[in-house]
Amino acid sequence: MQMVRSSTHNFLKALSNEKRLQILEWILTPRDHFPEQQDGDLVEDGVCIKFITDKIALSQPTVTSHMAVLAAAGLVTSKQIKNWVFYKPDRSAIQAAMKSLRDGLDV
Amino acid sequence: MQMVRSSTHNFLKALSNEKRLQILEWILTPRDHFPEQQDGDLVEDGVCIKFITDKIALSQPTVTSHMAVLAAAGLVTSKQIKNWVFYKPDRSAIQAAMKSLRDGLDV
DNA sequence: AGTCTCTATCGATGTTTAGCAATATAGAAG
DNA sequence: CTTCTATATTGCTAAACATCGATAGAGACT
């Protein structure tokens, strides 16, 4: 299948931005980087975009847009609770993308 | 060391471009993609930039610039023979970059 | 010496990306 | 029901990137 190339490309594009890579790393080990949340579990539900915005030196619209890119690449999923939105890494998608990349570079 | 992040970032930036990813994949298995060369062995010496330019739908300056990006990221090395320039993947650098990325995403 | 080929550099251009302020929307909380 | 908070959307700007044509330099080949 030739679909591998385009999904690998999306993965690389999404992570080629330093801020997005940083955010993804943070939410992969959320308890190391974020305070406990009232209305959603850091691991089960994901990290509230508000906390990400507070931690990274960027405006809220910019963070929203970065999260949309990560979601479009399938690397994170989002869930709304009340008026908060939580982002959680999709670990199996990340693994699959890593495998595609590795296979493409036949390392 | 915090150097890992920036080298991972360079790796991702370099490969986030579809043409560069394509080229790297081609030169990783050069015998599958390029004709035999007179003045340099496809595997030992690398692929002549001329053949890459002929194969990909891009101008010669654009290809030169893409190769420079790959070289700056440490993913390829170049060698001049007569007035040809050959590019060869640096497999151990590629493997190291993959490992850094995997570790960063703790997959 | 003159010409041809290959690669690099320069300069210009169009496109994409990252970023923000302002605004809209929807829910929470008084 | 008004106000506050969280997120999304819009519209804009500045910077980065991809690309090309033109040109330069270095080597090969008459």
PDB file of C-alpha atoms (C1' of nucleotides) in Angstrom:
ATOM      1  CA  MET A   1       0.000   0.000   0.000  1.00  0.00           C
ATOM      2  CA  GLN A   2       1.084   3.475  -0.878  1.00  0.00           C
ATOM      3  CA  MET A   3      -0.977   5.018   1.922  1.00  0.00           C
ATOM      4  CA  VAL A   4       1.954   4.508   4.242  1.00  0.00           C
ATOM      5  CA  ARG A   5       3.859   7.376   2.691  1.00  0.00           C
ATOM      6  CA  SER A   6       1.168   9.941   3.275  1.00  0.00           C
ATOM      7  CA  SER A   7       0.446   8.899   6.831  1.00  0.00           C
ATOM      8  CA  THR A   8       4.149   8.898   7.603  1.00  0.00           C
ATOM      9  CA  HIS A   9       4.330  12.339   6.094  1.00  0.00           C
ATOM     10  CA  ASN A  10       1.505  13.621   8.290  1.00  0.00           C
ATOM     11  CA  PHE A  11       3.222  12.208  11.330  1.00  0.00           C
ATOM     12  CA  LEU A  12       6.508  13.882  10.435  1.00  0.00           C
ATOM     13  CA  LYS A  13       4.840  17.161   9.567  1.00  0.00           C
ATOM     14  CA  ALA A  14       2.951  17.224  12.847  1.00  0.00           C
ATOM     15  CA  LEU A  15       6.073  16.586  14.894  1.00  0.00           C
ATOM     16  CA  SER A  16       8.427  18.745  12.877  1.00  0.00           C
ATOM     17  CA  ASN A  17       7.271  21.663  14.974  1.00  0.00           C
ATOM     18  CA  GLU A  18       9.192  21.949  18.224  1.00  0.00           C
ATOM     19  CA  LYS A  19       6.215  23.128  20.245  1.00  0.00           C
ATOM     20  CA  ARG A  20       4.027  20.277  19.082  1.00  0.00           C
ATOM     21  CA  LEU A  21       6.723  17.724  19.812  1.00  0.00           C
ATOM     22  CA  GLN A  22       7.127  19.264  23.245  1.00  0.00           C
ATOM     23  CA  ILE A  23       3.413  19.123  23.939  1.00  0.00           C
ATOM     24  CA  LEU A  24       3.145  15.516  22.805  1.00  0.00           C
ATOM     25  CA  GLU A  25       6.028  14.520  25.056  1.00  0.00           C
ATOM     26  CA  TRP A  26       4.402  16.315  27.972  1.00  0.00           C
ATOM     27  CA  ILE A  27       1.051  14.653  27.585  1.00  0.00           C
ATOM     28  CA  LEU A  28       2.643  11.236  27.176  1.00  0.00           C
ATOM     29  CA  THR A  29       3.783  11.447  30.797  1.00  0.00           C
ATOM     30  CA  PRO A  30       1.225  13.891  32.117  1.00  0.00           C
ATOM     31  CA  ARG A  31       1.798  13.297  35.808  1.00  0.00           C
ATOM     32  CA  ASP A  32       5.376  14.425  35.387  1.00  0.00           C
ATOM     33  CA  HIS A  33       4.343  17.716  33.855  1.00  0.00           C
ATOM     34  CA  PHE A  34       0.896  18.793  34.964  1.00  0.00           C
ATOM     35  CA  PRO A  35      -0.992  19.270  38.223  1.00  0.00           C
ATOM     36  CA  GLU A  36      -3.883  17.002  39.069  1.00  0.00           C
ATOM     37  CA  GLN A  37      -7.161  18.132  37.530  1.00  0.00           C
ATOM     38  CA  GLN A  38     -10.577  18.516  39.102  1.00  0.00           C
ATOM     39  CA  ASP A  39     -12.789  17.362  36.279  1.00  0.00           C
ATOM     40  CA  GLY A  40     -10.760  14.817  34.380  1.00  0.00           C
ATOM     41  CA  ASP A  41      -8.026  12.327  35.124  1.00  0.00           C
ATOM     42  CA  LEU A  42      -4.641  13.254  33.630  1.00  0.00           C
ATOM     43  CA  VAL A  43      -4.063   9.735  32.333  1.00  0.00           C
ATOM     44  CA  GLU A  44      -7.589   8.495  31.665  1.00  0.00           C
ATOM     45  CA  ASP A  45      -9.056  11.626  30.157  1.00  0.00           C
ATOM     46  CA  GLY A  46      -6.007  13.562  29.069  1.00  0.00           C
ATOM     47  CA  VAL A  47      -4.634  16.997  29.780  1.00  0.00           C
ATOM     48  CA  CYS A  48      -6.782  20.098  29.725  1.00  0.00           C
ATOM     49  CA  ILE A  49      -5.736  22.499  27.030  1.00  0.00           C
ATOM     50  CA  LYS A  50      -5.768  25.238  29.618  1.00  0.00           C
ATOM     51  CA  PHE A  51      -2.863  23.662  31.487  1.00  0.00           C
ATOM     52  CA  ILE A  52      -0.916  23.206  28.292  1.00  0.00           C
ATOM     53  CA  THR A  53      -1.458  26.850  27.442  1.00  0.00           C
ATOM     54  CA  ASP A  54      -0.354  27.884  30.910  1.00  0.00           C
ATOM     55  CA  LYS A  55       2.809  25.820  30.683  1.00  0.00           C
ATOM     56  CA  ILE A  56       3.967  26.628  27.190  1.00  0.00           C
ATOM     57  CA  ALA A  57       4.779  30.201  26.204  1.00  0.00           C
ATOM     58  CA  LEU A  58       2.074  30.603  23.596  1.00  0.00           C
ATOM     59  CA  SER A  59      -1.335  32.179  23.268  1.00  0.00           C
ATOM     60  CA  GLN A  60      -4.477  30.115  23.645  1.00  0.00           C
ATOM     61  CA  PRO A  61      -5.435  30.248  19.945  1.00  0.00           C
ATOM     62  CA  THR A  62      -1.979  29.069  18.961  1.00  0.00           C
ATOM     63  CA  VAL A  63      -2.172  26.114  21.322  1.00  0.00           C
ATOM     64  CA  THR A  64      -5.649  25.259  20.073  1.00  0.00           C
ATOM     65  CA  SER A  65      -4.299  25.262  16.548  1.00  0.00           C
ATOM     66  CA  HIS A  66      -1.327  23.057  17.459  1.00  0.00           C
ATOM     67  CA  MET A  67      -3.631  20.571  19.144  1.00  0.00           C
ATOM     68  CA  ALA A  68      -5.799  20.508  16.033  1.00  0.00           C
ATOM     69  CA  VAL A  69      -2.752  19.591  13.959  1.00  0.00           C
ATOM     70  CA  LEU A  70      -1.823  16.775  16.329  1.00  0.00           C
ATOM     71  CA  ALA A  71      -5.408  15.542  16.265  1.00  0.00           C
ATOM     72  CA  ALA A  72      -5.583  15.719  12.473  1.00  0.00           C
ATOM     73  CA  ALA A  73      -2.455  13.569  12.322  1.00  0.00           C
ATOM     74  CA  GLY A  74      -4.219  11.099  14.584  1.00  0.00           C
ATOM     75  CA  LEU A  75      -1.622  11.375  17.327  1.00  0.00           C
ATOM     76  CA  VAL A  76      -4.018  12.622  19.983  1.00  0.00           C
ATOM     77  CA  THR A  77      -7.700  12.364  20.747  1.00  0.00           C
ATOM     78  CA  SER A  78      -9.817  14.915  22.521  1.00  0.00           C
ATOM     79  CA  LYS A  79     -12.692  14.722  24.907  1.00  0.00           C
ATOM     80  CA  GLN A  80     -14.890  17.440  26.279  1.00  0.00           C
ATOM     81  CA  ILE A  81     -16.003  17.510  29.894  1.00  0.00           C
ATOM     82  CA  LYS A  82     -18.148  20.466  30.880  1.00  0.00           C
ATOM     83  CA  ASN A  83     -16.433  23.317  29.114  1.00  0.00           C
ATOM     84  CA  TRP A  84     -12.965  21.865  29.260  1.00  0.00           C
ATOM     85  CA  VAL A  85     -11.285  19.963  26.477  1.00  0.00           C
ATOM     86  CA  PHE A  86      -8.798  17.255  27.305  1.00  0.00           C
ATOM     87  CA  TYR A  87      -6.173  15.893  24.961  1.00  0.00           C
ATOM     88  CA  LYS A  88      -4.759  12.426  25.304  1.00  0.00           C
ATOM     89  CA  PRO A  89      -2.070  10.764  23.179  1.00  0.00           C
ATOM     90  CA  ASP A  90      -3.139   7.880  20.997  1.00  0.00           C
ATOM     91  CA  ARG A  91      -0.309   5.544  21.870  1.00  0.00           C
ATOM     92  CA  SER A  92      -1.132   2.870  19.369  1.00  0.00           C
ATOM     93  CA  ALA A  93      -1.318   5.415  16.551  1.00  0.00           C
ATOM     94  CA  ILE A  94       2.038   6.800  17.633  1.00  0.00           C
ATOM     95  CA  GLN A  95       3.531   3.330  17.660  1.00  0.00           C
ATOM     96  CA  ALA A  96       2.076   2.559  14.263  1.00  0.00           C
ATOM     97  CA  ALA A  97       3.499   5.779  12.852  1.00  0.00           C
ATOM     98  CA  MET A  98       6.912   4.977  14.302  1.00  0.00           C
ATOM     99  CA  LYS A  99       6.768   1.547  12.736  1.00  0.00           C
ATOM    100  CA  SER A 100       5.826   2.936   9.321  1.00  0.00           C
ATOM    101  CA  LEU A 101       8.671   5.378   9.515  1.00  0.00           C
ATOM    102  CA  ARG A 102      11.134   2.720  10.552  1.00  0.00           C
ATOM    103  CA  ASP A 103       9.954   0.414   7.780  1.00  0.00           C
ATOM    104  CA  GLY A 104      10.218   3.226   5.240  1.00  0.00           C
ATOM    105  CA  LEU A 105      13.771   3.927   6.314  1.00  0.00           C
ATOM    106  CA  ASP A 106      14.302   0.173   6.539  1.00  0.00           C
ATOM    107  CA  VAL A 107      16.438   0.563   9.624  1.00  0.00           C
TER     108      VAL A 107
ATOM    109  CA  MET B   1      21.426  15.782  27.914  1.00  0.00           C
ATOM    110  CA  GLN B   2      19.052  18.299  26.391  1.00  0.00           C
ATOM    111  CA  MET B   3      20.835  18.065  23.018  1.00  0.00           C
ATOM    112  CA  VAL B   4      18.590  15.144  22.144  1.00  0.00           C
ATOM    113  CA  ARG B   5      15.585  17.381  21.623  1.00  0.00           C
ATOM    114  CA  SER B   6      17.306  19.590  19.076  1.00  0.00           C
ATOM    115  CA  SER B   7      18.819  16.724  17.115  1.00  0.00           C
ATOM    116  CA  THR B   8      15.453  14.980  17.061  1.00  0.00           C
ATOM    117  CA  HIS B   9      13.952  18.205  15.873  1.00  0.00           C
ATOM    118  CA  ASN B  10      16.466  18.501  13.034  1.00  0.00           C
ATOM    119  CA  PHE B  11      15.734  14.957  11.997  1.00  0.00           C
ATOM    120  CA  LEU B  12      11.989  15.571  11.949  1.00  0.00           C
ATOM    121  CA  LYS B  13      12.340  18.900  10.163  1.00  0.00           C
ATOM    122  CA  ALA B  14      14.531  17.352   7.485  1.00  0.00           C
ATOM    123  CA  LEU B  15      12.099  14.526   6.829  1.00  0.00           C
ATOM    124  CA  SER B  16       8.913  16.539   7.155  1.00  0.00           C
ATOM    125  CA  ASN B  17       9.307  17.445   3.520  1.00  0.00           C
ATOM    126  CA  GLU B  18       7.876  14.806   1.225  1.00  0.00           C
ATOM    127  CA  LYS B  19      10.525  15.200  -1.439  1.00  0.00           C
ATOM    128  CA  ARG B  20      13.356  14.835   1.029  1.00  0.00           C
ATOM    129  CA  LEU B  21      11.770  11.759   2.589  1.00  0.00           C
ATOM    130  CA  GLN B  22      11.348  10.325  -0.895  1.00  0.00           C
ATOM    131  CA  ILE B  23      14.964  10.985  -1.787  1.00  0.00           C
ATOM    132  CA  LEU B  24      16.247   9.464   1.431  1.00  0.00           C
ATOM    133  CA  GLU B  25      14.184   6.337   0.849  1.00  0.00           C
ATOM    134  CA  TRP B  26      15.507   6.084  -2.708  1.00  0.00           C
ATOM    135  CA  ILE B  27      19.137   6.345  -1.762  1.00  0.00           C
ATOM    136  CA  LEU B  28      18.719   3.843   1.059  1.00  0.00           C
ATOM    137  CA  THR B  29      18.085   1.168  -1.562  1.00  0.00           C
ATOM    138  CA  PRO B  30      19.842   2.745  -4.518  1.00  0.00           C
ATOM    139  CA  ARG B  31      20.022  -0.335  -6.722  1.00  0.00           C
ATOM    140  CA  ASP B  32      16.240  -0.482  -6.696  1.00  0.00           C
ATOM    141  CA  HIS B  33      15.901   3.074  -7.926  1.00  0.00           C
ATOM    142  CA  PHE B  34      18.916   4.170  -9.926  1.00  0.00           C
ATOM    143  CA  PRO B  35      20.953   2.935 -12.868  1.00  0.00           C
ATOM    144  CA  GLU B  36      24.512   1.803 -12.339  1.00  0.00           C
ATOM    145  CA  GLN B  37      27.006   4.671 -12.411  1.00  0.00           C
ATOM    146  CA  GLN B  38      30.281   4.959 -14.272  1.00  0.00           C
ATOM    147  CA  ASP B  39      32.338   6.851 -11.743  1.00  0.00           C
ATOM    148  CA  GLY B  40      31.040   5.806  -8.379  1.00  0.00           C
ATOM    149  CA  ASP B  41      29.402   2.755  -6.877  1.00  0.00           C
ATOM    150  CA  LEU B  42      25.745   3.261  -5.952  1.00  0.00           C
ATOM    151  CA  VAL B  43      26.195   1.630  -2.566  1.00  0.00           C
ATOM    152  CA  GLU B  44      29.814   2.405  -1.715  1.00  0.00           C
ATOM    153  CA  ASP B  45      29.931   5.973  -2.929  1.00  0.00           C
ATOM    154  CA  GLY B  46      26.289   6.981  -3.032  1.00  0.00           C
ATOM    155  CA  VAL B  47      23.972   8.305  -5.678  1.00  0.00           C
ATOM    156  CA  CYS B  48      24.958  11.100  -8.027  1.00  0.00           C
ATOM    157  CA  ILE B  49      22.812  14.175  -7.528  1.00  0.00           C
ATOM    158  CA  LYS B  50      22.282  14.238 -11.283  1.00  0.00           C
ATOM    159  CA  PHE B  51      20.338  10.978 -11.179  1.00  0.00           C
ATOM    160  CA  ILE B  52      18.241  12.182  -8.288  1.00  0.00           C
ATOM    161  CA  THR B  53      17.428  15.354 -10.189  1.00  0.00           C
ATOM    162  CA  ASP B  54      16.518  13.338 -13.284  1.00  0.00           C
ATOM    163  CA  LYS B  55      14.210  11.088 -11.291  1.00  0.00           C
ATOM    164  CA  ILE B  56      12.397  13.600  -9.131  1.00  0.00           C
ATOM    165  CA  ALA B  57      10.314  16.340 -10.692  1.00  0.00           C
ATOM    166  CA  LEU B  58      12.371  19.251  -9.435  1.00  0.00           C
ATOM    167  CA  SER B  59      14.986  21.638 -10.724  1.00  0.00           C
ATOM    168  CA  GLN B  60      18.641  21.056 -10.019  1.00  0.00           C
ATOM    169  CA  PRO B  61      18.995  23.979  -7.571  1.00  0.00           C
ATOM    170  CA  THR B  62      16.035  22.699  -5.592  1.00  0.00           C
ATOM    171  CA  VAL B  63      17.522  19.230  -5.346  1.00  0.00           C
ATOM    172  CA  THR B  64      20.886  20.658  -4.318  1.00  0.00           C
ATOM    173  CA  SER B  65      19.138  22.582  -1.579  1.00  0.00           C
ATOM    174  CA  HIS B  66      17.217  19.525  -0.357  1.00  0.00           C
ATOM    175  CA  MET B  67      20.413  17.511  -0.230  1.00  0.00           C
ATOM    176  CA  ALA B  68      22.034  20.276   1.786  1.00  0.00           C
ATOM    177  CA  VAL B  69      19.227  20.058   4.327  1.00  0.00           C
ATOM    178  CA  LEU B  70      19.618  16.292   4.619  1.00  0.00           C
ATOM    179  CA  ALA B  71      23.361  16.716   5.004  1.00  0.00           C
ATOM    180  CA  ALA B  72      22.956  19.437   7.633  1.00  0.00           C
ATOM    181  CA  ALA B  73      20.713  17.091   9.602  1.00  0.00           C
ATOM    182  CA  GLY B  74      23.485  14.501   9.403  1.00  0.00           C
ATOM    183  CA  LEU B  75      21.342  11.981   7.564  1.00  0.00           C
ATOM    184  CA  VAL B  76      23.528  11.813   4.477  1.00  0.00           C
ATOM    185  CA  THR B  77      27.151  12.351   3.596  1.00  0.00           C
ATOM    186  CA  SER B  78      28.527  13.551   0.301  1.00  0.00           C
ATOM    187  CA  LYS B  79      31.598  12.779  -1.706  1.00  0.00           C
ATOM    188  CA  GLN B  80      32.939  14.389  -4.830  1.00  0.00           C
ATOM    189  CA  ILE B  81      34.433  12.344  -7.650  1.00  0.00           C
ATOM    190  CA  LYS B  82      35.600  14.326 -10.624  1.00  0.00           C
ATOM    191  CA  ASN B  83      32.804  16.826 -11.041  1.00  0.00           C
ATOM    192  CA  TRP B  84      30.058  14.628  -9.716  1.00  0.00           C
ATOM    193  CA  VAL B  85      28.733  14.715  -6.187  1.00  0.00           C
ATOM    194  CA  PHE B  86      27.435  11.539  -4.620  1.00  0.00           C
ATOM    195  CA  TYR B  87      25.125  11.338  -1.643  1.00  0.00           C
ATOM    196  CA  LYS B  88      24.994   8.354   0.626  1.00  0.00           C
ATOM    197  CA  PRO B  89      22.737   7.794   3.638  1.00  0.00           C
ATOM    198  CA  ASP B  90      24.401   7.705   7.039  1.00  0.00           C
ATOM    199  CA  ARG B  91      22.652   4.628   8.352  1.00  0.00           C
ATOM    200  CA  SER B  92      23.964   4.830  11.869  1.00  0.00           C
ATOM    201  CA  ALA B  93      22.911   8.476  12.161  1.00  0.00           C
ATOM    202  CA  ILE B  94      19.466   7.545  10.909  1.00  0.00           C
ATOM    203  CA  GLN B  95      19.227   4.733  13.417  1.00  0.00           C
ATOM    204  CA  ALA B  96      20.380   6.990  16.217  1.00  0.00           C
ATOM    205  CA  ALA B  97      17.790   9.599  15.270  1.00  0.00           C
ATOM    206  CA  MET B  98      15.060   6.966  15.207  1.00  0.00           C
ATOM    207  CA  LYS B  99      16.130   5.805  18.631  1.00  0.00           C
ATOM    208  CA  SER B 100      16.081   9.337  20.052  1.00  0.00           C
ATOM    209  CA  LEU B 101      12.642   9.865  18.668  1.00  0.00           C
ATOM    210  CA  ARG B 102      11.365   6.591  20.016  1.00  0.00           C
ATOM    211  CA  ASP B 103      12.865   7.338  23.429  1.00  0.00           C
ATOM    212  CA  GLY B 104      11.342  10.811  23.416  1.00  0.00           C
ATOM    213  CA  LEU B 105       7.933   9.369  22.642  1.00  0.00           C
ATOM    214  CA  ASP B 106       8.709   6.538  25.064  1.00  0.00           C
ATOM    215  CA  VAL B 107       7.014   4.022  22.824  1.00  0.00           C
TER     216      VAL B 107
ATOM    217  C1'  DA C   1      41.450  27.589 -26.053  1.00  0.00           C
ATOM    218  C1'  DG C   2      36.605  26.528 -26.548  1.00  0.00           C
ATOM    219  C1'  DT C   3      32.679  24.035 -25.347  1.00  0.00           C
ATOM    220  C1'  DC C   4      29.949  21.022 -22.674  1.00  0.00           C
ATOM    221  C1'  DT C   5      28.341  19.101 -18.218  1.00  0.00           C
ATOM    222  C1'  DC C   6      27.557  19.052 -13.360  1.00  0.00           C
ATOM    223  C1'  DT C   7      26.933  21.401  -9.041  1.00  0.00           C
ATOM    224  C1'  DA C   8      26.559  25.524  -6.163  1.00  0.00           C
ATOM    225  C1'  DT C   9      25.005  30.167  -5.313  1.00  0.00           C
ATOM    226  C1'  DC C  10      22.074  34.187  -5.842  1.00  0.00           C
ATOM    227  C1'  DG C  11      17.862  36.655  -6.284  1.00  0.00           C
ATOM    228  C1'  DA C  12      13.037  36.671  -6.836  1.00  0.00           C
ATOM    229  C1'  DT C  13       8.460  34.780  -6.086  1.00  0.00           C
ATOM    230  C1'  DG C  14       4.544  32.271  -4.337  1.00  0.00           C
ATOM    231  C1'  DT C  15       3.013  29.393  -0.610  1.00  0.00           C
ATOM    232  C1'  DT C  16       2.837  27.655   3.920  1.00  0.00           C
ATOM    233  C1'  DT C  17       3.300  28.181   8.730  1.00  0.00           C
ATOM    234  C1'  DA C  18       3.335  30.194  13.413  1.00  0.00           C
ATOM    235  C1'  DG C  19       1.757  33.469  15.926  1.00  0.00           C
ATOM    236  C1'  DC C  20      -1.407  36.978  18.076  1.00  0.00           C
ATOM    237  C1'  DA C  21      -5.473  40.091  19.141  1.00  0.00           C
ATOM    238  C1'  DA C  22     -10.146  40.349  18.769  1.00  0.00           C
ATOM    239  C1'  DT C  23     -14.364  38.113  18.754  1.00  0.00           C
ATOM    240  C1'  DA C  24     -17.768  34.405  19.145  1.00  0.00           C
ATOM    241  C1'  DT C  25     -19.791  30.561  21.643  1.00  0.00           C
ATOM    242  C1'  DA C  26     -20.947  27.651  25.300  1.00  0.00           C
ATOM    243  C1'  DG C  27     -20.977  26.332  29.843  1.00  0.00           C
ATOM    244  C1'  DA C  28     -20.349  27.517  35.018  1.00  0.00           C
ATOM    245  C1'  DA C  29     -21.151  30.143  38.817  1.00  0.00           C
ATOM    246  C1'  DG C  30     -22.713  33.504  41.103  1.00  0.00           C
TER     247       DG C  30
ATOM    248  C1'  DC D   1     -29.774  36.776  33.854  1.00  0.00           C
ATOM    249  C1'  DT D   2     -25.386  38.452  34.191  1.00  0.00           C
ATOM    250  C1'  DT D   3     -20.764  37.607  34.562  1.00  0.00           C
ATOM    251  C1'  DC D   4     -16.809  34.805  34.309  1.00  0.00           C
ATOM    252  C1'  DT D   5     -14.019  31.108  32.174  1.00  0.00           C
ATOM    253  C1'  DA D   6     -12.544  27.864  28.532  1.00  0.00           C
ATOM    254  C1'  DT D   7     -12.250  26.946  23.837  1.00  0.00           C
ATOM    255  C1'  DA D   8     -12.855  27.823  18.895  1.00  0.00           C
ATOM    256  C1'  DT D   9     -12.872  30.863  14.961  1.00  0.00           C
ATOM    257  C1'  DT D  10     -11.517  34.794  12.228  1.00  0.00           C
ATOM    258  C1'  DG D  11      -8.461  37.969  10.266  1.00  0.00           C
ATOM    259  C1'  DC D  12      -4.207  39.580  10.045  1.00  0.00           C
ATOM    260  C1'  DT D  13       1.167  39.834   9.956  1.00  0.00           C
ATOM    261  C1'  DA D  14       5.755  38.202   9.829  1.00  0.00           C
ATOM    262  C1'  DA D  15       8.842  34.583   9.043  1.00  0.00           C
ATOM    263  C1'  DA D  16      10.164  30.351   6.944  1.00  0.00           C
ATOM    264  C1'  DC D  17      10.128  27.330   3.081  1.00  0.00           C
ATOM    265  C1'  DA D  18      10.020  25.436  -1.659  1.00  0.00           C
ATOM    266  C1'  DT D  19      10.810  26.462  -6.003  1.00  0.00           C
ATOM    267  C1'  DC D  20      12.766  28.322 -10.201  1.00  0.00           C
ATOM    268  C1'  DG D  21      15.741  30.945 -13.663  1.00  0.00           C
ATOM    269  C1'  DA D  22      20.028  32.943 -14.237  1.00  0.00           C
ATOM    270  C1'  DT D  23      24.719  32.767 -13.325  1.00  0.00           C
ATOM    271  C1'  DA D  24      29.230  31.203 -11.692  1.00  0.00           C
ATOM    272  C1'  DG D  25      32.942  27.820 -11.045  1.00  0.00           C
ATOM    273  C1'  DA D  26      35.191  23.483 -11.757  1.00  0.00           C
ATOM    274  C1'  DG D  27      36.125  19.560 -14.513  1.00  0.00           C
ATOM    275  C1'  DA D  28      35.912  16.871 -18.634  1.00  0.00           C
ATOM    276  C1'  DC D  29      36.329  16.452 -23.684  1.00  0.00           C
ATOM    277  C1'  DT D  30      37.378  17.724 -27.776  1.00  0.00           C
TER     278       DT D  30
END
